[in-house]
Tab-separated table of C-alpha atoms in Angstrom:
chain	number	residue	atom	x	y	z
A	1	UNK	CA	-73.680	-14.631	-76.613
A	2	UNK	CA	-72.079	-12.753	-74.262
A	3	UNK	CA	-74.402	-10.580	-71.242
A	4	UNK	CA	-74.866	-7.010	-72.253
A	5	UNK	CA	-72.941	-6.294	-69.185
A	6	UNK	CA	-70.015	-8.221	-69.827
A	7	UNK	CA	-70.040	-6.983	-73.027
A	8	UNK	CA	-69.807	-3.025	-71.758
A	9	UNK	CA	-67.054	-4.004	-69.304
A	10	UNK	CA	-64.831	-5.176	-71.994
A	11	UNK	CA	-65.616	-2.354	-74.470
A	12	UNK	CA	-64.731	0.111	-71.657
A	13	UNK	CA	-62.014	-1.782	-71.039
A	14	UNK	CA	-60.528	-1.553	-74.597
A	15	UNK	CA	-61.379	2.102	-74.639
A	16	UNK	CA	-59.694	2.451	-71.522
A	17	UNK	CA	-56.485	0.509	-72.668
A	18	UNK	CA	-56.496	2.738	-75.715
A	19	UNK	CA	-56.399	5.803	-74.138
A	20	UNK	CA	-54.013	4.791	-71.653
A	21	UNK	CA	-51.172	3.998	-74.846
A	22	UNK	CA	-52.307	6.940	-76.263
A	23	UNK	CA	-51.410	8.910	-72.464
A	24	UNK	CA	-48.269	7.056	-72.800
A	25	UNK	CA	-47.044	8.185	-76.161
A	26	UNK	CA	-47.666	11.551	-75.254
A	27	UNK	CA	-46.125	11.720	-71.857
A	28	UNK	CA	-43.253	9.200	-71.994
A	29	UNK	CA	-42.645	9.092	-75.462
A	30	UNK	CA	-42.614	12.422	-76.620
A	31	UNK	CA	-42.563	15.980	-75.382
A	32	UNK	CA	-44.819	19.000	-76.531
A	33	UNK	CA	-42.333	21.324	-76.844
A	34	UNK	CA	-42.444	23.624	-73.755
A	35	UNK	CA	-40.912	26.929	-75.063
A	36	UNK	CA	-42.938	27.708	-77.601
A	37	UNK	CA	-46.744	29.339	-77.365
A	38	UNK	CA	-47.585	31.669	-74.431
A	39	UNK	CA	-44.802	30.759	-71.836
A	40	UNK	CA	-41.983	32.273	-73.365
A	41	UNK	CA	-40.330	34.763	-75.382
A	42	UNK	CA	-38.474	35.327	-78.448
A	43	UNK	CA	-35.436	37.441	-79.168
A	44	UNK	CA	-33.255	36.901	-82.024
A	45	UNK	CA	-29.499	36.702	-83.295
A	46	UNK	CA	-27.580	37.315	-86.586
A	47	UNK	CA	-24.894	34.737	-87.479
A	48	UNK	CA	-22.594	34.800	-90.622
A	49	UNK	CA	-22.811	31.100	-91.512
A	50	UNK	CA	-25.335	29.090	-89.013
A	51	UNK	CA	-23.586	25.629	-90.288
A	52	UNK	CA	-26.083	22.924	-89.839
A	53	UNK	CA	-28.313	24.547	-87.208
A	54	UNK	CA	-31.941	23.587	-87.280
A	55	UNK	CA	-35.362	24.762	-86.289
A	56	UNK	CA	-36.336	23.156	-82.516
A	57	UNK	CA	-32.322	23.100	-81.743
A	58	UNK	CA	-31.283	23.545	-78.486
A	59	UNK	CA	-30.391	26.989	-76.774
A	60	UNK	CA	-28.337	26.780	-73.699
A	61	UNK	CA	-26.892	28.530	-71.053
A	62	UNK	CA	-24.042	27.433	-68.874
A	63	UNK	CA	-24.881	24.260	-70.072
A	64	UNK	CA	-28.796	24.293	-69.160
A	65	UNK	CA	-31.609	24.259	-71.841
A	66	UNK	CA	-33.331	27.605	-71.574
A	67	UNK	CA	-35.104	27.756	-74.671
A	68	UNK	CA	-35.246	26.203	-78.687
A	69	UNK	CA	-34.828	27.785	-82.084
A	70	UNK	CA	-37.975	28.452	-83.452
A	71	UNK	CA	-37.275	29.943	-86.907
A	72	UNK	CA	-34.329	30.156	-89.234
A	73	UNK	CA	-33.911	33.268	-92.208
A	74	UNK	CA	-31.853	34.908	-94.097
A	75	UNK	CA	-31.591	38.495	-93.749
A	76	UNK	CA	-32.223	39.903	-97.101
A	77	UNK	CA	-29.792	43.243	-96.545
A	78	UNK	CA	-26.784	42.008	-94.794
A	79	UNK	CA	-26.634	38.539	-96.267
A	80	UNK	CA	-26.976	37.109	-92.421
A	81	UNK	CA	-28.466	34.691	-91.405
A	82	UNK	CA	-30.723	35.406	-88.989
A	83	UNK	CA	-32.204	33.007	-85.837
A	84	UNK	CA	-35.145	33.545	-83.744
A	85	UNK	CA	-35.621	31.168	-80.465
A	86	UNK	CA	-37.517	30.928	-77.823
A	87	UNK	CA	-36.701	31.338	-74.118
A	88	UNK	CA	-38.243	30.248	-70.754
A	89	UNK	CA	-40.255	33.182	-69.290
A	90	UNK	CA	-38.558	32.850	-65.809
A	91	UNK	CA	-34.838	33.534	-67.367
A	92	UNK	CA	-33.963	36.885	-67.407
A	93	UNK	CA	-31.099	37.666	-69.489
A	94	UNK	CA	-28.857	41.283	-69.456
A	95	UNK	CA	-28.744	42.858	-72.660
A	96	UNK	CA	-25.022	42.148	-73.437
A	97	UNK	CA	-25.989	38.507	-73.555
A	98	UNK	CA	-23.576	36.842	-76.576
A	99	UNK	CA	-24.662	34.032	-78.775
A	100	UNK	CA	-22.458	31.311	-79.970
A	101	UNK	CA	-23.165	28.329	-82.177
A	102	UNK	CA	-21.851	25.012	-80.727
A	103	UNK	CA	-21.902	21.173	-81.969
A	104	UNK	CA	-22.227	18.979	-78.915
A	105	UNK	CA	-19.712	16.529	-79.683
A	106	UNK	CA	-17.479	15.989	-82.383
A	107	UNK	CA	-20.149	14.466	-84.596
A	108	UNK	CA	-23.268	15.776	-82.519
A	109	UNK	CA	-26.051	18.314	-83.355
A	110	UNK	CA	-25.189	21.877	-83.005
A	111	UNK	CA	-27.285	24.293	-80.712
A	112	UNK	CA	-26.620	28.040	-79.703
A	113	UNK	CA	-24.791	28.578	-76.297
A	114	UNK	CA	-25.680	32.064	-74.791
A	115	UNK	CA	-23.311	33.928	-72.274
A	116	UNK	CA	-24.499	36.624	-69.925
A	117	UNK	CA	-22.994	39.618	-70.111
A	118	UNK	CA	-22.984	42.745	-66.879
A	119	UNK	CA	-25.376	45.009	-68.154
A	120	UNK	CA	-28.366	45.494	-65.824
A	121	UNK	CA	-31.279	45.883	-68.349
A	122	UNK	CA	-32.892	42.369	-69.471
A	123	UNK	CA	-32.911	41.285	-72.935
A	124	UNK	CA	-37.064	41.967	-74.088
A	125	UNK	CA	-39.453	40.232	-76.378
A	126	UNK	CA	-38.443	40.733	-80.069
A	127	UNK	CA	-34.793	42.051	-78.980
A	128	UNK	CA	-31.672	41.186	-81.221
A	129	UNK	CA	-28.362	40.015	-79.673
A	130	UNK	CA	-25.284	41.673	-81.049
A	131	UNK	CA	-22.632	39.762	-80.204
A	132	UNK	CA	-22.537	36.250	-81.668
A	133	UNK	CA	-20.092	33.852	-82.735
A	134	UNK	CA	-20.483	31.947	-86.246
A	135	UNK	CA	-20.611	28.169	-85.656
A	136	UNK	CA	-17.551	26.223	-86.997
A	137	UNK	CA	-17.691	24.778	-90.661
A	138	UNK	CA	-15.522	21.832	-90.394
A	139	UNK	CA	-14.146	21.929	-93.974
A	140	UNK	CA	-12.970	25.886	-93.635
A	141	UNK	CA	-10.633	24.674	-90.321
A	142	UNK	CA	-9.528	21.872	-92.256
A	143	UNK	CA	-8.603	24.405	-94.768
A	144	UNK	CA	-6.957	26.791	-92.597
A	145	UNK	CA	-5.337	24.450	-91.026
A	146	UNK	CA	-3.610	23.122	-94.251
A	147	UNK	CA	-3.005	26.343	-95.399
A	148	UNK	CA	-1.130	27.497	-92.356
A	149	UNK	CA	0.888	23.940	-92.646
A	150	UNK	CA	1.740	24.511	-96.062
A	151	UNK	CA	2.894	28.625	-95.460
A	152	UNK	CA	5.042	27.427	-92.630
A	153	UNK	CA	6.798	24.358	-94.776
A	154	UNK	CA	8.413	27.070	-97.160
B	1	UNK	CA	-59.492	-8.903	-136.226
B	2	UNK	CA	-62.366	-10.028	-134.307
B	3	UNK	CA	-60.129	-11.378	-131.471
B	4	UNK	CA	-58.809	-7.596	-130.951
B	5	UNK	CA	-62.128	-5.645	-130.866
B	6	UNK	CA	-63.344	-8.730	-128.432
B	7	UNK	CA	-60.104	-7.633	-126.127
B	8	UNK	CA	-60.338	-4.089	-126.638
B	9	UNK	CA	-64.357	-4.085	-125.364
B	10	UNK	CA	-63.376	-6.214	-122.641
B	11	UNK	CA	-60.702	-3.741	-121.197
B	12	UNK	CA	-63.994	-1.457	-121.603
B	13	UNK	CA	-66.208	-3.247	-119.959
B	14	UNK	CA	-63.413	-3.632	-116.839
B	15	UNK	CA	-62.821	0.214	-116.657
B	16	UNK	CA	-66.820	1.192	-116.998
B	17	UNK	CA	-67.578	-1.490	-114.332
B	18	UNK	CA	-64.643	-0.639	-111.829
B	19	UNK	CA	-65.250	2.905	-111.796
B	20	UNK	CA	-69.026	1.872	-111.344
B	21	UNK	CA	-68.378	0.012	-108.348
B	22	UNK	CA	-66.146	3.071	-107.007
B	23	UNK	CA	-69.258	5.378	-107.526
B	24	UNK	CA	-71.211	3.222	-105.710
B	25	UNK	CA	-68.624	2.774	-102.788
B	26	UNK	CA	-69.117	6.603	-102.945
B	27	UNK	CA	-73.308	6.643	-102.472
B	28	UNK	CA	-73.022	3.608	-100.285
B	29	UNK	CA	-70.118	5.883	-97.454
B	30	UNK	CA	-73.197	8.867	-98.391
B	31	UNK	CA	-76.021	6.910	-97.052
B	32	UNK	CA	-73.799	5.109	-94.193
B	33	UNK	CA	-72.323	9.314	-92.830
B	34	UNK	CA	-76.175	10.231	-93.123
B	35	UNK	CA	-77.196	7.383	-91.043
B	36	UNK	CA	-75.192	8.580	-88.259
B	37	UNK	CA	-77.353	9.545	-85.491
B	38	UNK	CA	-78.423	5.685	-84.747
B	39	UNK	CA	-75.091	5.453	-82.885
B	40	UNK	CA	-76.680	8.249	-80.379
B	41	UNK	CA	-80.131	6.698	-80.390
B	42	UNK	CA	-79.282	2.813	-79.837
B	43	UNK	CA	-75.866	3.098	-78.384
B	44	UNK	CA	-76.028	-0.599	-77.478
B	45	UNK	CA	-75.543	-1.446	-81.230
B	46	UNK	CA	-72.017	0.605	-81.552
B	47	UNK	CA	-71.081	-1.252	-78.318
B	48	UNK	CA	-71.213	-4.739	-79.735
B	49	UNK	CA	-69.607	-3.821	-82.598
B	50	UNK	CA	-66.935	-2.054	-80.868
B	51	UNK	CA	-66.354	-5.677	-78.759
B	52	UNK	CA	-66.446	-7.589	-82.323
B	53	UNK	CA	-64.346	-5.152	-84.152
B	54	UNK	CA	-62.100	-3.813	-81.628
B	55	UNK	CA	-62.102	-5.579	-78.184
B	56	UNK	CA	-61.567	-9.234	-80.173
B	57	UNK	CA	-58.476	-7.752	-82.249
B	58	UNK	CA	-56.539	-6.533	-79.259
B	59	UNK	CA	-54.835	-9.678	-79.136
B	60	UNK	CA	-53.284	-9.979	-82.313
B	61	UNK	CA	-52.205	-6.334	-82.371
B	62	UNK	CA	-50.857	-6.638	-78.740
B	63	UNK	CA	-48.830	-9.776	-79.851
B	64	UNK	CA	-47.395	-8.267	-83.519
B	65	UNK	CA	-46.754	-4.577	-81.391
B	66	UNK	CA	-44.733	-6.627	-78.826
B	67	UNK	CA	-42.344	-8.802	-81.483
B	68	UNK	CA	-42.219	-5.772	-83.825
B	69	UNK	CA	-41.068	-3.698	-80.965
B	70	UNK	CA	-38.420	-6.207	-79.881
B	71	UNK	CA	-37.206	-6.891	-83.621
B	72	UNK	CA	-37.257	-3.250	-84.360
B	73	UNK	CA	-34.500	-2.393	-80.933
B	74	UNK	CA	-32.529	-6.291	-81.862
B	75	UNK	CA	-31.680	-4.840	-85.178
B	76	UNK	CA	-31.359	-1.031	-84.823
B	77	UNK	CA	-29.259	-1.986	-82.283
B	78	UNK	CA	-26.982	-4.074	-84.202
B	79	UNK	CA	-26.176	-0.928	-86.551
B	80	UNK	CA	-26.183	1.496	-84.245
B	81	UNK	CA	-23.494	0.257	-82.069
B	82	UNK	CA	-21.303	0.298	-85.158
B	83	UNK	CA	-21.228	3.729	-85.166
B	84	UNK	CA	-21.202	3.896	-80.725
B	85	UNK	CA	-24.896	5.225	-81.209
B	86	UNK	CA	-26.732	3.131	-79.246
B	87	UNK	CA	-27.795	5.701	-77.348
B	88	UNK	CA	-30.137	6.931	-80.285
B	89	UNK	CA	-31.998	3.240	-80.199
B	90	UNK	CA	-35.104	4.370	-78.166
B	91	UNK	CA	-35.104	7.450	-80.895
B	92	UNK	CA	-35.453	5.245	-83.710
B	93	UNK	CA	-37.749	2.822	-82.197
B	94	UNK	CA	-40.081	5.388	-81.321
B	95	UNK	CA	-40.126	7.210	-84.340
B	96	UNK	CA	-40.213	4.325	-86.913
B	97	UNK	CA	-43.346	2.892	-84.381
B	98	UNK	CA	-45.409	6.246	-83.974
B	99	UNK	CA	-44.943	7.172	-87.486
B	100	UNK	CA	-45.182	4.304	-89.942
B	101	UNK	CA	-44.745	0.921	-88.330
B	102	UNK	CA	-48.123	1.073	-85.618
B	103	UNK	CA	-50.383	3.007	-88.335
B	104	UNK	CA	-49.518	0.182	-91.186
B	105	UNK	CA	-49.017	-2.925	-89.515
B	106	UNK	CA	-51.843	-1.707	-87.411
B	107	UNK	CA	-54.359	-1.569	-90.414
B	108	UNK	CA	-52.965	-4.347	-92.324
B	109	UNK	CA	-53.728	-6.510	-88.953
B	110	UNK	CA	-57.069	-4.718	-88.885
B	111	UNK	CA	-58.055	-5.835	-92.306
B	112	UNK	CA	-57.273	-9.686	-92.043
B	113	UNK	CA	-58.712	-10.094	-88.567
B	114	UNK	CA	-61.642	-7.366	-88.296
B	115	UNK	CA	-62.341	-6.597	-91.955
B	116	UNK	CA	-62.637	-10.065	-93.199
B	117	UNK	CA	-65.086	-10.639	-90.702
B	118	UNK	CA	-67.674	-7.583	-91.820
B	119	UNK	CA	-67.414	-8.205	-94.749
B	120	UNK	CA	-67.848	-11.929	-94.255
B	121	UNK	CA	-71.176	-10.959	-91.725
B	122	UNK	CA	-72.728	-8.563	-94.062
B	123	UNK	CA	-72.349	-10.587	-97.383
B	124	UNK	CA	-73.957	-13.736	-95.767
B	125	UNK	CA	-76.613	-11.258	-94.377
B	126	UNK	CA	-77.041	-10.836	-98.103
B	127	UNK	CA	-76.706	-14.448	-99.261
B	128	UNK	CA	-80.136	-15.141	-96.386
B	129	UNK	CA	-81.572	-12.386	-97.655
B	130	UNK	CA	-82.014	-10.656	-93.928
B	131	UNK	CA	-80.758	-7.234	-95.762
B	132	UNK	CA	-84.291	-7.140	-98.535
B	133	UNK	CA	-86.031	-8.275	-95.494
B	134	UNK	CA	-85.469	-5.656	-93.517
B	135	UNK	CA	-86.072	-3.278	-95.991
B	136	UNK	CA	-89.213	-4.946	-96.390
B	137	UNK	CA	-89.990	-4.616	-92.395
B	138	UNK	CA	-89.103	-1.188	-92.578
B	139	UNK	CA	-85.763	-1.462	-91.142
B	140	UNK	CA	-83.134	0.705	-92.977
B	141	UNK	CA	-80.521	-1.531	-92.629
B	142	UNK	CA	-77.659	1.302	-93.455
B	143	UNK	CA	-78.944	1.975	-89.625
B	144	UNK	CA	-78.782	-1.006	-88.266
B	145	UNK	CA	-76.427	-2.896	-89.861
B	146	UNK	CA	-74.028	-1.000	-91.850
B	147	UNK	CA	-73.603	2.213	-89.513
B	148	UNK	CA	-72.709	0.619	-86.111
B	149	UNK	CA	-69.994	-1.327	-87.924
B	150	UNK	CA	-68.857	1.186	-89.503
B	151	UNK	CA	-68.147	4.371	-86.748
B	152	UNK	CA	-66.935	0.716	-84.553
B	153	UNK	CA	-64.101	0.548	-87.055
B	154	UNK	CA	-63.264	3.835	-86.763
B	155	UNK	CA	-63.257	4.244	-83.355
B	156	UNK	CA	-61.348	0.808	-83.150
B	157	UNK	CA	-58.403	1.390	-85.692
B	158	UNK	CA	-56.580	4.807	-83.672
B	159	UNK	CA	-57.295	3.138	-80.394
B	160	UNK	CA	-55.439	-0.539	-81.749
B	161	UNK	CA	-52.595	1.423	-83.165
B	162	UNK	CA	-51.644	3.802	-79.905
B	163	UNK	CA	-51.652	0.133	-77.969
B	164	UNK	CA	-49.667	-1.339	-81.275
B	165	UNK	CA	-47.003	1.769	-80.832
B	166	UNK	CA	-47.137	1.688	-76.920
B	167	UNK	CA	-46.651	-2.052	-76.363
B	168	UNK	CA	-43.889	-1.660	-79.311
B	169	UNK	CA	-41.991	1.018	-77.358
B	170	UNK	CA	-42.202	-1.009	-74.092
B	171	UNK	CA	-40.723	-4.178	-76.961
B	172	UNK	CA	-38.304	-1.960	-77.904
B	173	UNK	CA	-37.300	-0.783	-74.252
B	174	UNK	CA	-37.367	-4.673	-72.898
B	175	UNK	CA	-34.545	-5.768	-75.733
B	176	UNK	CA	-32.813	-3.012	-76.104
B	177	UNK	CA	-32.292	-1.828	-71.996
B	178	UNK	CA	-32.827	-5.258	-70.090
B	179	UNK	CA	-31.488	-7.928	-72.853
B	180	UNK	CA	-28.642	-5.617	-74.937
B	181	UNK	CA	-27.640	-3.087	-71.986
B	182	UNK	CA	-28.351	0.472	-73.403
B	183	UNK	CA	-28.731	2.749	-71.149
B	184	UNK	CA	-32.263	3.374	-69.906
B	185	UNK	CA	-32.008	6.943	-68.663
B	186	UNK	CA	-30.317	7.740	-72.451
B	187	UNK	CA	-33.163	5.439	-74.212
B	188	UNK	CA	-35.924	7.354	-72.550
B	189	UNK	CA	-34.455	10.922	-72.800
B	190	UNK	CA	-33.370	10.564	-76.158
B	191	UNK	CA	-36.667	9.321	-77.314
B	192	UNK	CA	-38.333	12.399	-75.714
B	193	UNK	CA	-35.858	15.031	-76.885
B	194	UNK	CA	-36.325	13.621	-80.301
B	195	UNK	CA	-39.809	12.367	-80.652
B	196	UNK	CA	-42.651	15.573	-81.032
B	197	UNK	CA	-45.924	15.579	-79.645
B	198	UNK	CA	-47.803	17.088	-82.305
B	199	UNK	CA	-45.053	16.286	-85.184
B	200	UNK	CA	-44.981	12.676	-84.956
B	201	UNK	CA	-47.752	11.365	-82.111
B	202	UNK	CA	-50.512	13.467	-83.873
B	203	UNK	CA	-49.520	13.000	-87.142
B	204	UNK	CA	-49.637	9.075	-86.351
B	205	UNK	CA	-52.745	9.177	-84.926
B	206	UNK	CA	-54.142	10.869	-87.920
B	207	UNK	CA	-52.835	8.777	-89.774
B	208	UNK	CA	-54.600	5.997	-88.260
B	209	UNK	CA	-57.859	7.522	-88.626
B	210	UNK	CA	-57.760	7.516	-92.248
B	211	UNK	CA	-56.687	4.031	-92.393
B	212	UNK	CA	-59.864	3.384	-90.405
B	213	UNK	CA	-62.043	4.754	-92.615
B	214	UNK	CA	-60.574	2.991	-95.743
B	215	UNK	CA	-60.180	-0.157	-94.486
B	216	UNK	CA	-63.692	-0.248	-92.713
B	217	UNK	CA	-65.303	1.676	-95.717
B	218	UNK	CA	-63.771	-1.143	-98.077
B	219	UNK	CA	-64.729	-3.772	-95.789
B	220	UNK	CA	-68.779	-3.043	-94.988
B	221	UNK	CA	-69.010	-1.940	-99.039
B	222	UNK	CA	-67.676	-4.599	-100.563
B	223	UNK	CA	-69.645	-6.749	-97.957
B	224	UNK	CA	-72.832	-5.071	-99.072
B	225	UNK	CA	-71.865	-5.101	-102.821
B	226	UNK	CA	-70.960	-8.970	-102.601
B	227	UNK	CA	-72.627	-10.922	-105.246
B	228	UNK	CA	-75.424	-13.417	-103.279
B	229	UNK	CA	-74.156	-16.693	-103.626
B	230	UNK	CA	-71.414	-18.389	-101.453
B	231	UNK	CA	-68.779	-17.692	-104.542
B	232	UNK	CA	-68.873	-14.175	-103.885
B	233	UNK	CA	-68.901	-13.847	-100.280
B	234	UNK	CA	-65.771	-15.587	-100.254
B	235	UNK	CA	-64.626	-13.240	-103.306
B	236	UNK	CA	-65.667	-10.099	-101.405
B	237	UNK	CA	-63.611	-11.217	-98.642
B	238	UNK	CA	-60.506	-11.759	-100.504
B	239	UNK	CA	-61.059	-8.545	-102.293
B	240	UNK	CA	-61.471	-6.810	-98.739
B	241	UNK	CA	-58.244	-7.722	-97.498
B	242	UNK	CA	-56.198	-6.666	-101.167
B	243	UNK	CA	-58.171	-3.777	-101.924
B	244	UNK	CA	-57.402	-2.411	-98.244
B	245	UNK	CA	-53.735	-3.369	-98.195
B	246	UNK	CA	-53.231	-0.892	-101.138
B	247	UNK	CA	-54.797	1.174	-100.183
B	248	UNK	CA	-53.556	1.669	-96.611
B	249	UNK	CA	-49.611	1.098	-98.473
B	250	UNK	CA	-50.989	3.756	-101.153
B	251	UNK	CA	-51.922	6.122	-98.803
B	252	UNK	CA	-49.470	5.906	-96.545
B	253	UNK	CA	-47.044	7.043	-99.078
B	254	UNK	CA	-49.051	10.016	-99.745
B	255	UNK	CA	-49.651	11.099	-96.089
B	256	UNK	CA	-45.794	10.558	-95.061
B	257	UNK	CA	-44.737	12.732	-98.118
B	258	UNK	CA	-47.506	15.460	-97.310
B	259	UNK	CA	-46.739	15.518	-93.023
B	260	UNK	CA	-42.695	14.400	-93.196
B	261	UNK	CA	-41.702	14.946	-96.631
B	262	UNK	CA	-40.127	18.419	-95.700
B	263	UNK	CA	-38.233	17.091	-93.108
């Protein structure tokens, strides 16, 4: 039988260890999302068609992630869709600020790009951008584009 | 005639006496939950179970984290790059670890290597009749024997599957970046953009509480329910190890529908 001493150094141990993986799944592994709770605020955008845009998404500026989608709706009076996200406390935003839906690549998930307009007053918790751009449903260019083909054959 | 009433009763007697046996798994968790202050009082008993249960399995679920890990990146990888996804491999590694592959494997390991060996302990403790004769020395033997083991294996099981899922990802990062060339920076960032602290780490670690408790719970009752002789320690141990792998699969099905179904 193992000393009692011994046998607290390796329990400690494997407590230890276990902590340490769990540590390492939380740090390295995955991220708590950082936008969401106290340390930022939300403002929100109407789109006509949001394509495949999902909750926790991506919202970036000049390229930079500022912020994440944090709920998707459907505005019951103007048949909008409407998108709430979350920004970084420390970006201040005028209140012209445009929205536009994006895919990252041609097969890649799609995430709003904002654009700052010149106004001087800054965009406020619970504000609602006006200008935003729908995101692009691959099947209605497609169409278009066949369309146009086909009018300018005859 | 006969023959069919005979079968008939029989299926009876099978249903009455398995649903028995569940209401008694039921009294005997009762009594172990209200015997839980003795692992405040005598610490030192919890700590040698912990080494028996937990510190003793570490091994096997290092060793199975590690090849899953590497198996898991060798074969994601060979469908991914089909599509010029590789980039995604730490992503599904992660993921298919944290959420099903470290809980599972983790208490299906647990069961053969830790479970086996309660039940094995405490159904021999039977068989020598130490159990009636601590009762009869005024030694409640839910405290002494049953409890420590018990709140061990729970402890144990969340602990074995973060290092199962850890040591997995590091499997996962070892074939995929250093042996098949993906790019570390993309395996690592991916992984994090894609993997959610409380989403999928929590969730997993829940998940490998309650796979804890039922393969534990399974494995001290049906060591104290095991018939005396030396036939039915060895049957309690067999039934240990198949009662726990369904219900750990069972369960698991249940718990990924309720916490990623909607997803």
């Amino acid at each position: 039988m193992m000393s009692r001493a011994k046998l607290e150094l390796a329990v400690g141990t494997f407590v230890a260890i276990g902590l340490i993986a769990l540590l390492f799944l939380a740090m390295k592994v995955s991220t708590v999302s950082s936008f969401s709770g106290g340390d930022g605020y939300e403002i929100s955008a109407n789109f006509e068609n949001i394509g495949g845009l999902k909750v926790r998404a991506p919202v970036m500026m000049a390229g930079v992630r500022i912020g994440e989608v944090s709920d998707i709706s459907l505005d019951g009076d103007t048949f909008e869709a409407r998108v709430a996200f979350v920004l970084a406390r420390q970006y201040k935003l005028p209140i012209d600020t445009s929205a536009a839906i994006f895919t990252s690549g041609l097969l890649g998930e799609q995430y709003i790009s904002l654009e700052a307009g010149g106004d001087d007053a800054n965009l406020k918790s619970g504000d609602v951008i006006k200008l935003s751009q729908s995101a692009m449903v691959l099947e209605q260019v497609l169409g278009q584009f066949l369309f146009s083909k086909a009018a300018g054959d005859e | 005639m006969n023959g069919f009433l005979s079968a008939i009763s029989g299926l009876g007697r099978k249903v009455i006496s398995s649903i028995e046996r569940m209401g008694r798994g039921q009294i005997f968790l009762f009594h172990t939950i209200m015997s839980t202050g003795v692992i405040f009082k005598e610490f030192s008993l919890l700590v040698k179970q912990m080494h028996s249960v937990g510190v003793l399995s570490i091994q096997i679920i290092a060793v199975s984290g590690l090849t899953v890990g590497m198996v898991l990146s060798l074969q994601g990888y060979n469908t991914l790059v089909d599509f010029g996804a590789e980039q995604s491999l730490g992503q599904m590694v992660a993921l298919s670890l944290v959420r099903e592959m470290g809980p599972v494997l983790t208490a299906l390991l647990f069961a053969g290597r830790a479970g086996s060996a309660l039940t094995a302990e405490i159904g021999l403790m039977k068989v020598t009749e130490q159990l009636p004769a601590m009762e009869i020395m005024a030694v409640d033997p839910y405290r002494k024997i049953i409890a420590p083991r018990f709140y061990a294996g729970l402890i144990s099981m969340p602990l074995l599957a973060a290092i199962f899922s850890a040591i997995g990802v590091l499997g996962g990062y070892l074939v995929g970046v250093e042996l098949l060339g993906v790019d570390s920076g993309a395996f690592w960032s991916q992984m994090q953009s894609k993997v959610g602290f409380y989403e999928d780490i929590v969730n997993g670690v829940i998940k490998s509480i309650v796979f804890g408790l039922v393969v534990t719970w399974i494995a001290v009752y049906e060591g104290h329910d095991a018939a005396p002789t030396t036939e039915g320690v060895s049957r309690a141990t067999t039934r240990t190890v198949v009662n726990s792998a369904f219900a750990v699969l069972g369960l698991d099905f249940i718990l990924t529908a309720l916490m990623f179904g909607g997803a």
